[in-house]
Amino acid sequence: MKIIVCIKQVPNTTEIKIDPVTNTLKRDGVPSIINPDDKAALEVALQLKENCGAHVDVVTMGPQQAEVALREALAMGADNAYLLTDRAFAGSDTLATSTIIASAIKKLGADVVLCGRQAIDGDTAQVGPQIAEHLDIPQVTYASQVDYVDGALVVKRQFEDRYQTLRVATPCLVTVLSSAYKPRYMNVADIVAQDQKQVEAITFNDVVVNPEDIGLKGSPTKVKSTATKQFDKQIATYELGAEEAAKLIVDTLKQKHLI
Ligand SMILES: Cc1cc2nc3c(=O)[nH]c(=O)nc-3n(C[C@H](O)[C@H](O)[C@H](O)COP(=O)(O)OP(=O)(O)OC[C@H]3O[C@@H](n4cnc5c(N)ncnc54)[C@H](O)[C@@H]3O)c2cc1C
């Protein structure tokens, strides 16, 4: 079984700062990480590799610096890594991004494509399902458990109030929740070993995509504006006994419909 895991390098959002003048993300000096859902998807793939001998490739689309994320995935146990990078890809929205990634997956071939449910920066949760549509394969989203049983995947989906278990034939695409799988730590030997592995670049000339469907020009969605939400700090001070204080807190939370 060949598995391709789509990983995205994202800014560590707990440390993100917004430029108050331009209202854009200040990326300089902000550490990047593998998107948490994608790391969980990689853990799924690595467990399938251990349990049934799967071959695991990782793919990311991004600038050259995204190689760092791929190298981390190699150190965790992925077999091959591919960086989709080209000026022609720049400015792609989710549809154009998924067009490019799907085209690379077609070229590489996969029985199972694993994505994270959602990226913590773009936050659309569109890319995984769009890749499945481009590849014309079934998709299962919101996976909290993935097993390979008798030639098919058995996927447990997590909803707010219930679980659903599905059996899905391969080839298929699954999007994984970060809460479901704890990614393994890299060990020193694997960190050293990944240095011997190549990260292969995939450029515009390597994929079969219509130039009209990718990049800024091929993106049907355009960002009209971005603005930072302003929060008014309203501070009130009370001197109350414990019981009165508790009542005030409960009443205030009720008033604000928070409880
Ligand atoms: C008009 C427009 C222009 C844009 N221009 C740029 C730009 O110039 N540069 C830029 O960096 N972004 C740009 N973006 C953002 C870019 O489209 C998104 O970052 C990208 O499509 C992923 O969407 P998302 O973050 O919502 O991912 P989601 O759909 O939330 O991600 C779901 C899953 O898909 C997979 N995935 C998502 N993105 C990637 C990826 N790149 N590689 C591998 N797997 C992935 C991961 O498994 C992820 O967990 C632009 C967006 C718009 C709308």
Coordinates of C-alpha atoms and ligand atoms in Angstrom, one line a residue:
M1 CA 0.0 0.0 0.0
K2 CA 1.4 3.4 -1.0
I3 CA 0.4 6.3 1.2
I4 CA 0.9 10.0 0.4
V5 CA 0.6 12.5 3.3
C6 CA 0.0 16.1 2.4
I7 CA 1.7 18.4 4.9
K8 CA 1.6 22.1 5.1
Q9 CA 4.2 24.3 6.8
V10 CA 2.4 26.9 8.9
P11 CA 3.4 29.7 11.2
N12 CA 3.2 28.8 14.9
T13 CA 0.0 30.7 15.5
T14 CA 0.4 30.9 19.2
E15 CA 3.2 33.3 18.4
I16 CA 1.7 35.2 15.5
K17 CA 1.8 39.0 15.3
I18 CA -0.2 41.2 13.0
D19 CA 1.3 44.3 11.5
P20 CA -1.1 47.1 12.7
V21 CA -0.5 49.2 9.6
T22 CA -0.8 46.6 6.8
N23 CA -3.0 44.1 8.8
T24 CA -1.0 41.2 7.4
L25 CA 0.8 38.5 9.3
K26 CA 4.3 39.4 10.5
R27 CA 6.1 36.3 9.3
D28 CA 9.6 37.5 9.9
G29 CA 11.1 35.7 12.9
V30 CA 7.9 33.7 13.4
P31 CA 8.8 30.0 13.8
S32 CA 7.2 27.6 11.4
I33 CA 5.8 24.2 12.3
I34 CA 4.1 21.3 10.5
N35 CA 0.4 21.9 10.7
P36 CA -0.8 19.9 13.7
D37 CA -3.6 17.9 11.8
D38 CA -1.0 17.0 9.2
K39 CA 1.4 15.7 11.8
A40 CA -1.4 13.5 13.1
A41 CA -2.0 12.3 9.5
L42 CA 1.6 11.4 9.2
E43 CA 1.4 9.4 12.5
V44 CA -1.5 7.5 11.0
A45 CA 0.6 6.7 7.9
L46 CA 3.6 5.6 10.0
Q47 CA 1.4 3.3 12.1
L48 CA -0.1 1.8 8.9
K49 CA 3.5 1.3 7.7
E50 CA 4.4 -0.5 10.9
N51 CA 1.2 -2.6 10.9
C52 CA 0.9 -3.6 7.3
G53 CA 4.1 -2.6 5.5
A54 CA 2.9 0.6 3.8
H55 CA 5.3 2.9 1.9
V56 CA 4.9 6.5 3.1
D57 CA 5.7 9.6 1.0
V58 CA 5.2 13.2 2.1
V59 CA 4.3 16.1 -0.2
T60 CA 4.1 19.8 0.5
M61 CA 3.5 22.8 -1.7
G62 CA 5.3 25.9 -0.6
P63 CA 8.5 28.0 -0.8
Q64 CA 12.0 26.4 -0.6
Q65 CA 11.9 26.9 3.2
A66 CA 9.1 24.3 3.4
E67 CA 11.8 21.7 3.0
V68 CA 12.4 21.9 6.7
A69 CA 8.9 20.5 7.3
L70 CA 9.6 17.6 4.9
R71 CA 12.9 16.9 6.6
E72 CA 11.1 16.6 9.9
A73 CA 8.7 14.2 8.3
L74 CA 11.6 12.1 7.0
A75 CA 13.1 12.0 10.4
M76 CA 9.8 10.8 11.8
G77 CA 9.9 7.9 9.4
A78 CA 8.5 8.9 6.0
D79 CA 10.2 7.2 3.0
N80 CA 10.3 9.9 0.4
A81 CA 9.6 13.7 0.4
Y82 CA 8.5 16.0 -2.4
L83 CA 8.5 19.8 -2.5
L84 CA 6.1 21.3 -5.0
T85 CA 7.6 24.6 -5.6
D86 CA 7.5 27.0 -8.6
R87 CA 6.9 30.7 -9.2
A88 CA 3.9 29.6 -11.3
F89 CA 2.3 28.2 -8.1
A90 CA 2.6 31.4 -6.1
G91 CA -0.7 33.2 -5.2
S92 CA -2.8 30.0 -5.5
D93 CA -6.0 29.9 -3.6
T94 CA -7.3 26.6 -2.2
L95 CA -8.7 25.4 -5.6
A96 CA -5.5 26.1 -7.4
T97 CA -3.5 24.6 -4.6
S98 CA -5.5 21.4 -4.7
T99 CA -5.2 21.3 -8.5
I100 CA -1.5 21.3 -8.2
I101 CA -1.2 18.8 -5.3
A102 CA -3.7 16.4 -7.0
S103 CA -1.7 16.5 -10.2
A104 CA 1.5 15.6 -8.3
I105 CA -0.3 12.8 -6.5
K106 CA -1.5 11.5 -9.9
K107 CA 2.2 11.5 -11.1
L108 CA 3.5 9.8 -7.9
G109 CA 0.5 7.3 -7.6
A110 CA -1.1 6.5 -4.2
D111 CA -3.5 4.0 -2.7
V112 CA -4.3 6.3 0.2
V113 CA -4.0 10.1 0.5
L114 CA -3.9 11.5 4.0
C115 CA -4.4 15.1 4.8
G116 CA -5.0 17.1 7.9
R117 CA -8.6 18.2 8.5
Q118 CA -7.6 21.9 8.4
A119 CA -4.6 24.1 8.3
I120 CA -4.2 26.5 11.3
D121 CA -3.4 29.5 9.2
G122 CA -5.6 29.3 6.1
D123 CA -8.3 27.5 8.1
T124 CA -10.6 26.6 5.2
A125 CA -10.5 22.7 5.4
Q126 CA -11.1 22.8 1.7
V127 CA -7.8 21.4 0.3
G128 CA -8.2 17.7 1.3
P129 CA -11.8 17.3 -0.1
Q130 CA -10.8 19.3 -3.2
I131 CA -7.9 16.9 -3.9
A132 CA -10.3 13.9 -3.6
E133 CA -12.6 15.6 -6.1
H134 CA -9.8 16.2 -8.6
L135 CA -8.6 12.6 -8.2
D136 CA -12.2 11.3 -8.4
I137 CA -11.7 9.1 -5.3
P138 CA -13.9 8.7 -2.2
Q139 CA -13.1 10.8 0.8
V140 CA -13.6 10.4 4.5
T141 CA -13.2 13.5 6.7
Y142 CA -12.8 14.1 10.4
A143 CA -11.0 10.8 11.1
S144 CA -10.1 10.0 14.6
Q145 CA -9.0 6.5 13.9
V146 CA -7.8 4.8 10.7
D147 CA -7.1 1.0 10.4
Y148 CA -6.4 -1.3 7.5
V149 CA -8.6 -4.4 7.7
D150 CA -9.0 -7.0 4.9
G151 CA -7.9 -4.8 2.1
A152 CA -9.9 -1.7 3.0
L153 CA -9.6 1.2 5.4
V154 CA -11.9 1.3 8.4
V155 CA -12.2 4.9 9.5
K156 CA -13.8 6.3 12.7
R157 CA -15.2 9.8 12.1
Q158 CA -15.6 12.1 15.0
F159 CA -18.6 14.5 15.2
E160 CA -19.5 16.8 18.1
D161 CA -22.0 14.4 19.6
R162 CA -21.3 11.0 18.0
Y163 CA -18.9 8.7 16.1
Q164 CA -19.4 7.1 12.7
T165 CA -17.4 4.1 11.5
L166 CA -17.0 3.7 7.7
R167 CA -15.3 1.1 5.6
V168 CA -13.8 2.6 2.5
A169 CA -12.1 0.9 -0.4
T170 CA -8.8 2.2 -1.7
P171 CA -7.8 4.4 -3.5
C172 CA -9.3 7.0 -1.1
L173 CA -8.5 10.2 0.8
V174 CA -8.9 10.7 4.5
T175 CA -8.6 13.9 6.5
V176 CA -7.3 13.5 10.1
L177 CA -7.9 15.3 13.3
S178 CA -4.9 16.4 15.4
S179 CA -6.7 15.4 18.6
A180 CA -6.8 11.8 17.5
Y181 CA -3.1 10.8 17.2
K182 CA -0.1 11.8 19.2
P183 CA 2.8 12.2 16.7
R184 CA 5.9 10.3 17.6
Y185 CA 9.2 12.1 18.6
M186 CA 12.1 11.9 16.2
N187 CA 15.1 10.0 17.6
V188 CA 18.7 11.0 17.1
A189 CA 19.5 8.2 14.7
D190 CA 16.5 9.1 12.4
I191 CA 17.5 12.8 12.5
V192 CA 20.9 11.9 11.3
A193 CA 19.6 9.4 8.7
Q194 CA 17.2 11.8 7.1
D195 CA 20.2 13.9 6.2
Q196 CA 21.2 11.2 3.7
K197 CA 17.8 11.4 2.0
Q198 CA 16.9 13.6 -0.9
V199 CA 13.9 16.0 -0.9
E200 CA 12.8 15.9 -4.6
A201 CA 11.5 19.1 -6.1
I202 CA 8.4 19.0 -8.3
T203 CA 8.0 22.1 -10.5
F204 CA 5.4 23.3 -13.0
N205 CA 7.1 21.3 -15.8
D206 CA 6.7 18.1 -13.8
V207 CA 2.9 18.2 -13.4
V208 CA 0.1 18.2 -15.9
V209 CA -1.8 21.4 -15.0
N210 CA -3.4 24.1 -17.1
P211 CA -1.4 27.3 -16.4
E212 CA -4.8 29.1 -16.5
D213 CA -5.9 27.1 -13.4
I214 CA -3.1 27.9 -11.0
G215 CA -1.4 30.8 -9.4
L216 CA -3.0 34.1 -8.7
K217 CA -4.5 34.3 -12.2
G218 CA -6.1 30.8 -11.9
S219 CA -7.6 31.4 -8.4
P220 CA -11.3 32.1 -8.4
T221 CA -11.2 33.6 -4.9
K222 CA -9.4 36.9 -4.2
V223 CA -8.7 38.3 -0.7
K224 CA -10.5 41.7 -0.8
S225 CA -9.2 42.9 2.5
T226 CA -8.0 41.7 5.9
A227 CA -8.5 43.6 9.1
T228 CA -7.5 42.9 12.7
K229 CA -10.4 42.7 15.2
Q230 CA -10.3 45.3 17.8
F231 CA -11.2 44.3 21.3
D232 CA -12.3 47.0 23.8
K233 CA -11.0 46.2 27.3
Q234 CA -13.7 47.0 29.8
I235 CA -12.3 46.7 33.3
A236 CA -14.5 46.9 36.4
T237 CA -13.3 46.4 40.0
Y238 CA -15.6 45.1 42.7
E239 CA -14.9 44.4 46.4
L240 CA -17.2 41.6 47.3
G241 CA -17.4 38.5 49.5
A242 CA -16.9 35.1 48.0
E243 CA -20.6 34.3 47.6
E244 CA -21.5 37.7 46.1
A245 CA -18.4 37.5 43.7
A246 CA -19.5 34.0 42.5
K247 CA -23.1 35.3 41.9
L248 CA -21.8 38.3 40.0
I249 CA -19.6 36.1 37.8
V250 CA -22.4 33.7 37.0
D251 CA -24.9 36.5 36.3
T252 CA -22.4 38.3 34.0
L253 CA -21.6 35.1 32.1
K254 CA -25.4 34.5 31.7
Q255 CA -26.0 38.0 30.5
K256 CA -23.4 37.5 27.8
H257 CA -24.9 34.1 26.9
L258 CA -21.7 32.4 27.7
I259 CA -23.3 29.9 30.0
Ligands
LIG1 C1 -6.5 34.7 -3.5 C2 -5.6 33.9 -2.6 C3 -4.2 34.0 -2.8 C4 -3.3 33.3 -2.0 N1 -2.0 33.5 -2.2 C5 -1.1 32.8 -1.5 C6 0.3 32.9 -1.7 O1 0.7 33.7 -2.5 N2 1.1 32.2 -0.9 C7 0.6 31.3 0.1 O2 1.4 30.7 0.7 N3 -0.7 31.1 0.3 C8 -1.6 31.9 -0.5 N4 -2.9 31.7 -0.3 C9 -3.4 30.7 0.7 C10 -3.4 29.4 0.1 O3 -4.4 29.3 -0.9 C11 -3.8 28.4 1.2 O4 -2.8 28.5 2.2 C12 -3.8 27.0 0.7 O5 -4.7 26.8 -0.4 C13 -4.2 26.0 1.8 O6 -5.5 26.4 2.3 P1 -5.8 26.3 3.8 O7 -4.6 26.9 4.5 O8 -7.1 26.8 4.1 O9 -5.7 24.7 4.1 P2 -6.8 23.7 4.5 O10 -7.7 23.5 3.3 O11 -7.4 24.1 5.8 O12 -5.9 22.4 4.7 C14 -6.4 21.1 4.8 C15 -5.3 20.1 4.5 O13 -4.8 20.2 3.2 C16 -3.4 20.0 3.1 N5 -2.8 21.1 2.6 C17 -3.2 22.4 2.6 N6 -2.3 23.2 2.0 C18 -1.2 22.4 1.6 C19 0.0 22.7 1.0 N7 0.4 23.9 0.6 N8 0.8 21.6 0.8 C20 0.5 20.4 1.2 N9 -0.7 20.1 1.8 C21 -1.5 21.1 2.0 C22 -3.0 19.7 4.5 O14 -3.0 18.3 4.7 C23 -4.0 20.4 5.4 O15 -4.2 19.9 6.7 C24 -3.8 32.4 -1.1 C25 -5.2 32.3 -0.9 C26 -6.1 33.0 -1.6 C27 -7.5 32.9 -1.4

